[in-house]
Amino acid sequence: MARYTGPVCKLCRREGVKLFLKGDRCTSGKCPFDRIDTNSRNRDAAPAAPGQHGAARKKLREYGMQLREKEKVKRFYGVLERQFHNYFDKADRMEGMTGENLLILLERRLDNTVHRMGFGKSRAESRQLTLHDHICVNGKKVNIPSYCVKVGDVISVAENCRESESVKALIEAMATHTAPKWLEVDAANASAKVIALPTREDVAFDFNEQLIVELYSK
């Protein structure tokens, strides 16, 4: 299965915004995105993009802005191009606004749902936990990160892995995690119930999804 295996901090630098791809490290002083270039005149500017010509100032045209917004959403949710395009096609066939439908479908991914319930410091970690059979949906193990949750689904940590020290630490962190309103978290039982479908307001990042719609409409 294809996946990105390079340094994820480069992705944040390329998009010019922090995507919180490494969990706690992104909120600590160790985050490369927050390091100030002492030689830079504008210390409030975002770090330069990676690569030999990353520091060059480039003014994005309309297509460039649309492309960067698409890449930003892809990297935030950890999906690749073909899968992202399939999500867009499905969102376009649904009733309502295509851009909002797209973000809601991505929010309903199982790996994102596990992260949003507080089990996993990042989406990448929650995806790995899902792939390693640590997650159950309605009492049955599901190891497909792209599984789309629906109202009434109960997502829980598998019983046979709860004795692991690393898993215990993640379960304890659920008690202090603030979950979105569409999830009802039961930290004591290491589970969460989907009580409603997510809405556009529940998306945990400021995206301009209309730019993605315009890009795919060309």
Short mmCIF file of C-alpha atoms in Angstrom, two decimals:
data_model
loop_
_atom_site.label_atom_id
_atom_site.label_comp_id
_atom_site.label_asym_id
_atom_site.label_seq_id
_atom_site.Cartn_x
_atom_site.Cartn_y
_atom_site.Cartn_z
CA MET A 1 0.00 0.00 0.00
CA ALA A 2 1.43 3.38 -1.04
CA ARG A 3 2.11 5.88 1.70
CA TYR A 4 4.33 8.86 2.40
CA THR A 5 7.44 7.86 4.37
CA GLY A 6 9.45 11.09 4.32
CA PRO A 7 9.85 13.70 7.09
CA VAL A 8 6.41 15.11 7.86
CA CYS A 9 7.74 18.46 9.09
CA LYS A 10 8.64 19.19 5.48
CA LEU A 11 4.96 18.98 4.62
CA CYS A 12 4.08 21.75 7.06
CA ARG A 13 6.89 23.93 5.72
CA ARG A 14 5.75 23.32 2.15
CA GLU A 15 2.19 24.39 2.93
CA GLY A 16 3.34 27.34 5.05
CA VAL A 17 1.10 26.32 7.96
CA LYS A 18 1.36 23.92 10.88
CA LEU A 19 -0.69 20.78 10.15
CA PHE A 20 -0.09 19.10 13.54
CA LEU A 21 1.15 15.87 11.99
CA LYS A 22 3.39 14.77 14.90
CA GLY A 23 1.10 15.13 17.91
CA ASP A 24 2.66 16.63 21.04
CA ARG A 25 5.88 17.58 19.24
CA CYS A 26 3.93 20.13 17.20
CA THR A 27 2.92 22.02 20.36
CA SER A 28 6.36 21.86 21.94
CA GLY A 29 9.41 24.03 21.43
CA LYS A 30 10.97 21.23 19.37
CA CYS A 31 8.70 21.85 16.39
CA PRO A 32 10.90 22.90 13.41
CA PHE A 33 8.06 25.06 12.09
CA ASP A 34 8.35 27.34 15.14
CA ARG A 35 12.11 27.76 15.05
CA ILE A 36 13.05 31.34 14.31
CA ASP A 37 15.61 32.04 11.64
CA THR A 38 17.92 34.53 13.34
CA ASN A 39 19.05 35.85 9.95
CA SER A 40 15.52 36.54 8.78
CA ARG A 41 14.26 40.11 8.81
CA ASN A 42 10.66 38.99 9.21
CA ARG A 43 10.52 36.69 12.22
CA ASP A 44 6.74 36.43 11.99
CA ALA A 45 6.91 34.85 8.53
CA ALA A 46 6.38 31.12 8.07
CA PRO A 47 9.53 29.00 7.65
CA ALA A 48 10.85 28.66 4.11
CA ALA A 49 9.57 25.79 2.02
CA PRO A 50 11.94 22.80 1.77
CA GLY A 51 14.34 22.48 -1.13
CA GLN A 52 17.08 24.51 -2.76
CA HIS A 53 14.74 27.29 -3.88
CA GLY A 54 12.36 27.14 -0.93
CA ALA A 55 13.37 30.54 0.41
CA ALA A 56 12.49 32.30 -2.85
CA ARG A 57 9.35 34.41 -2.56
CA LYS A 58 6.77 33.25 -5.10
CA LYS A 59 3.41 34.82 -5.67
CA LEU A 60 0.80 32.12 -6.19
CA ARG A 61 -1.67 32.45 -9.00
CA GLU A 62 -5.22 31.11 -8.90
CA TYR A 63 -4.27 27.56 -9.87
CA GLY A 64 -1.39 27.54 -7.39
CA MET A 65 -3.67 28.53 -4.50
CA GLN A 66 -6.19 25.84 -5.46
CA LEU A 67 -3.47 23.20 -5.70
CA ARG A 68 -1.91 24.12 -2.35
CA GLU A 69 -5.31 23.95 -0.61
CA LYS A 70 -5.90 20.48 -2.02
CA GLU A 71 -2.47 19.31 -0.89
CA LYS A 72 -3.04 20.82 2.55
CA VAL A 73 -6.26 18.83 3.08
CA LYS A 74 -4.69 15.63 1.72
CA ARG A 75 -1.73 15.89 4.07
CA PHE A 76 -3.83 16.88 7.08
CA TYR A 77 -5.94 13.71 6.78
CA GLY A 78 -3.12 11.50 5.48
CA VAL A 79 -4.63 10.38 2.16
CA LEU A 80 -2.98 10.10 -1.25
CA GLU A 81 -4.09 11.51 -4.59
CA ARG A 82 -6.24 8.72 -6.01
CA GLN A 83 -8.05 8.14 -2.73
CA PHE A 84 -8.63 11.88 -2.31
CA HIS A 85 -10.05 12.10 -5.83
CA ASN A 86 -12.43 9.23 -5.03
CA TYR A 87 -13.62 11.11 -1.95
CA PHE A 88 -14.28 14.17 -4.10
CA ASP A 89 -16.26 12.16 -6.66
CA LYS A 90 -18.37 10.68 -3.86
CA ALA A 91 -18.91 14.12 -2.29
CA ASP A 92 -19.96 15.51 -5.68
CA ARG A 93 -22.68 12.86 -5.98
CA MET A 94 -24.10 13.64 -2.54
CA GLU A 95 -26.75 16.24 -1.81
CA GLY A 96 -25.54 19.58 -0.51
CA MET A 97 -22.32 21.50 -1.05
CA THR A 98 -19.53 19.39 -2.51
CA GLY A 99 -16.74 21.03 -0.52
CA GLU A 100 -18.46 20.52 2.81
CA ASN A 101 -19.39 16.95 1.90
CA LEU A 102 -15.74 16.26 1.11
CA LEU A 103 -14.50 17.43 4.50
CA ILE A 104 -17.27 15.56 6.32
CA LEU A 105 -16.37 12.31 4.52
CA LEU A 106 -12.74 12.76 5.57
CA GLU A 107 -13.82 13.46 9.15
CA ARG A 108 -15.74 10.17 9.17
CA ARG A 109 -12.66 8.09 8.38
CA LEU A 110 -11.99 5.58 11.16
CA ASP A 111 -8.40 6.72 11.75
CA ASN A 112 -9.56 10.33 12.09
CA THR A 113 -12.41 9.30 14.40
CA VAL A 114 -10.00 7.38 16.64
CA HIS A 115 -7.77 10.44 16.82
CA ARG A 116 -10.71 12.75 17.54
CA MET A 117 -11.89 10.55 20.40
CA GLY A 118 -8.44 11.03 21.95
CA PHE A 119 -6.86 7.63 21.29
CA GLY A 120 -3.70 8.59 19.41
CA LYS A 121 -1.67 11.77 19.60
CA SER A 122 -1.77 12.22 15.84
CA ARG A 123 -3.75 10.87 12.92
CA ALA A 124 -0.70 8.87 11.85
CA GLU A 125 -0.53 7.17 15.25
CA SER A 126 -4.27 6.48 15.22
CA ARG A 127 -3.92 5.04 11.72
CA GLN A 128 -1.15 2.71 12.91
CA LEU A 129 -3.21 1.59 15.91
CA THR A 130 -6.08 0.81 13.55
CA LEU A 131 -3.87 -1.16 11.17
CA HIS A 132 -2.49 -3.21 14.08
CA ASP A 133 -5.94 -4.49 15.13
CA HIS A 134 -6.22 -2.28 18.21
CA ILE A 135 -9.62 -0.84 17.25
CA CYS A 136 -13.09 -2.38 17.29
CA VAL A 137 -16.28 -1.05 15.70
CA ASN A 138 -19.44 -2.38 17.30
CA GLY A 139 -17.42 -5.11 19.02
CA LYS A 140 -15.64 -6.37 15.89
CA LYS A 141 -12.05 -5.59 15.00
CA VAL A 142 -11.67 -3.26 12.02
CA ASN A 143 -8.21 -2.61 10.62
CA ILE A 144 -9.22 -0.42 7.68
CA PRO A 145 -8.29 3.24 8.37
CA SER A 146 -10.60 4.49 5.62
CA TYR A 147 -13.67 2.76 7.13
CA CYS A 148 -16.48 5.35 7.19
CA VAL A 149 -18.20 5.54 10.57
CA LYS A 150 -21.94 6.14 10.80
CA VAL A 151 -24.37 7.26 13.48
CA GLY A 152 -24.74 4.62 16.20
CA ASP A 153 -21.30 3.07 15.70
CA VAL A 154 -19.33 2.38 18.88
CA ILE A 155 -15.56 2.63 18.46
CA SER A 156 -13.53 0.99 21.20
CA VAL A 157 -10.03 -0.20 22.05
CA ALA A 158 -9.65 -3.97 21.63
CA GLU A 159 -9.60 -5.83 24.95
CA ASN A 160 -6.53 -7.93 24.17
CA CYS A 161 -4.27 -4.88 23.79
CA ARG A 162 -5.33 -2.84 26.82
CA GLU A 163 -2.61 -4.29 29.06
CA SER A 164 0.16 -2.74 26.99
CA GLU A 165 1.83 0.16 28.82
CA SER A 166 1.78 2.38 25.75
CA VAL A 167 -1.91 1.68 25.18
CA LYS A 168 -2.69 2.33 28.86
CA ALA A 169 -1.05 5.76 28.54
CA LEU A 170 -3.16 6.57 25.49
CA ILE A 171 -6.34 5.46 27.26
CA GLU A 172 -5.51 7.67 30.25
CA ALA A 173 -5.04 10.62 27.91
CA MET A 174 -8.60 10.17 26.63
CA ALA A 175 -9.96 11.39 29.98
CA THR A 176 -8.52 14.88 29.45
CA HIS A 177 -9.12 15.07 25.71
CA THR A 178 -11.81 17.39 24.36
CA ALA A 179 -13.80 15.44 21.78
CA PRO A 180 -16.06 16.99 19.12
CA LYS A 181 -19.78 17.15 19.80
CA TRP A 182 -20.58 14.36 17.33
CA LEU A 183 -18.72 11.86 19.52
CA GLU A 184 -19.76 10.69 22.99
CA VAL A 185 -16.58 9.49 24.66
CA ASP A 186 -16.55 7.00 27.53
CA ALA A 187 -12.94 7.21 28.73
CA ALA A 188 -13.54 4.67 31.51
CA ASN A 189 -14.38 2.01 28.92
CA ALA A 190 -11.95 3.34 26.28
CA SER A 191 -14.74 3.81 23.77
CA ALA A 192 -16.74 6.44 21.92
CA LYS A 193 -20.14 6.44 20.25
CA VAL A 194 -21.00 8.35 17.08
CA ILE A 195 -24.12 10.24 18.12
CA ALA A 196 -24.37 12.45 15.02
CA LEU A 197 -22.63 13.03 11.73
CA PRO A 198 -19.93 15.72 11.82
CA THR A 199 -20.72 19.11 10.32
CA ARG A 200 -18.53 21.70 8.64
CA GLU A 201 -18.14 23.49 11.97
CA ASP A 202 -16.67 20.32 13.50
CA VAL A 203 -13.68 20.28 11.13
CA ALA A 204 -10.64 20.99 13.29
CA PHE A 205 -8.81 23.19 10.78
CA ASP A 206 -9.52 26.28 8.72
CA PHE A 207 -9.72 25.02 5.14
CA ASN A 208 -11.05 26.81 2.07
CA GLU A 209 -12.75 23.84 0.47
CA GLN A 210 -14.22 25.99 -2.33
CA LEU A 211 -10.74 26.25 -3.86
CA ILE A 212 -10.64 22.43 -4.14
CA VAL A 213 -14.04 22.39 -5.84
CA GLU A 214 -12.83 25.00 -8.32
CA LEU A 215 -9.68 22.98 -9.01
CA TYR A 216 -11.56 19.77 -9.83
CA SER A 217 -14.20 21.63 -11.82
CA LYS A 218 -11.70 22.71 -14.51
#
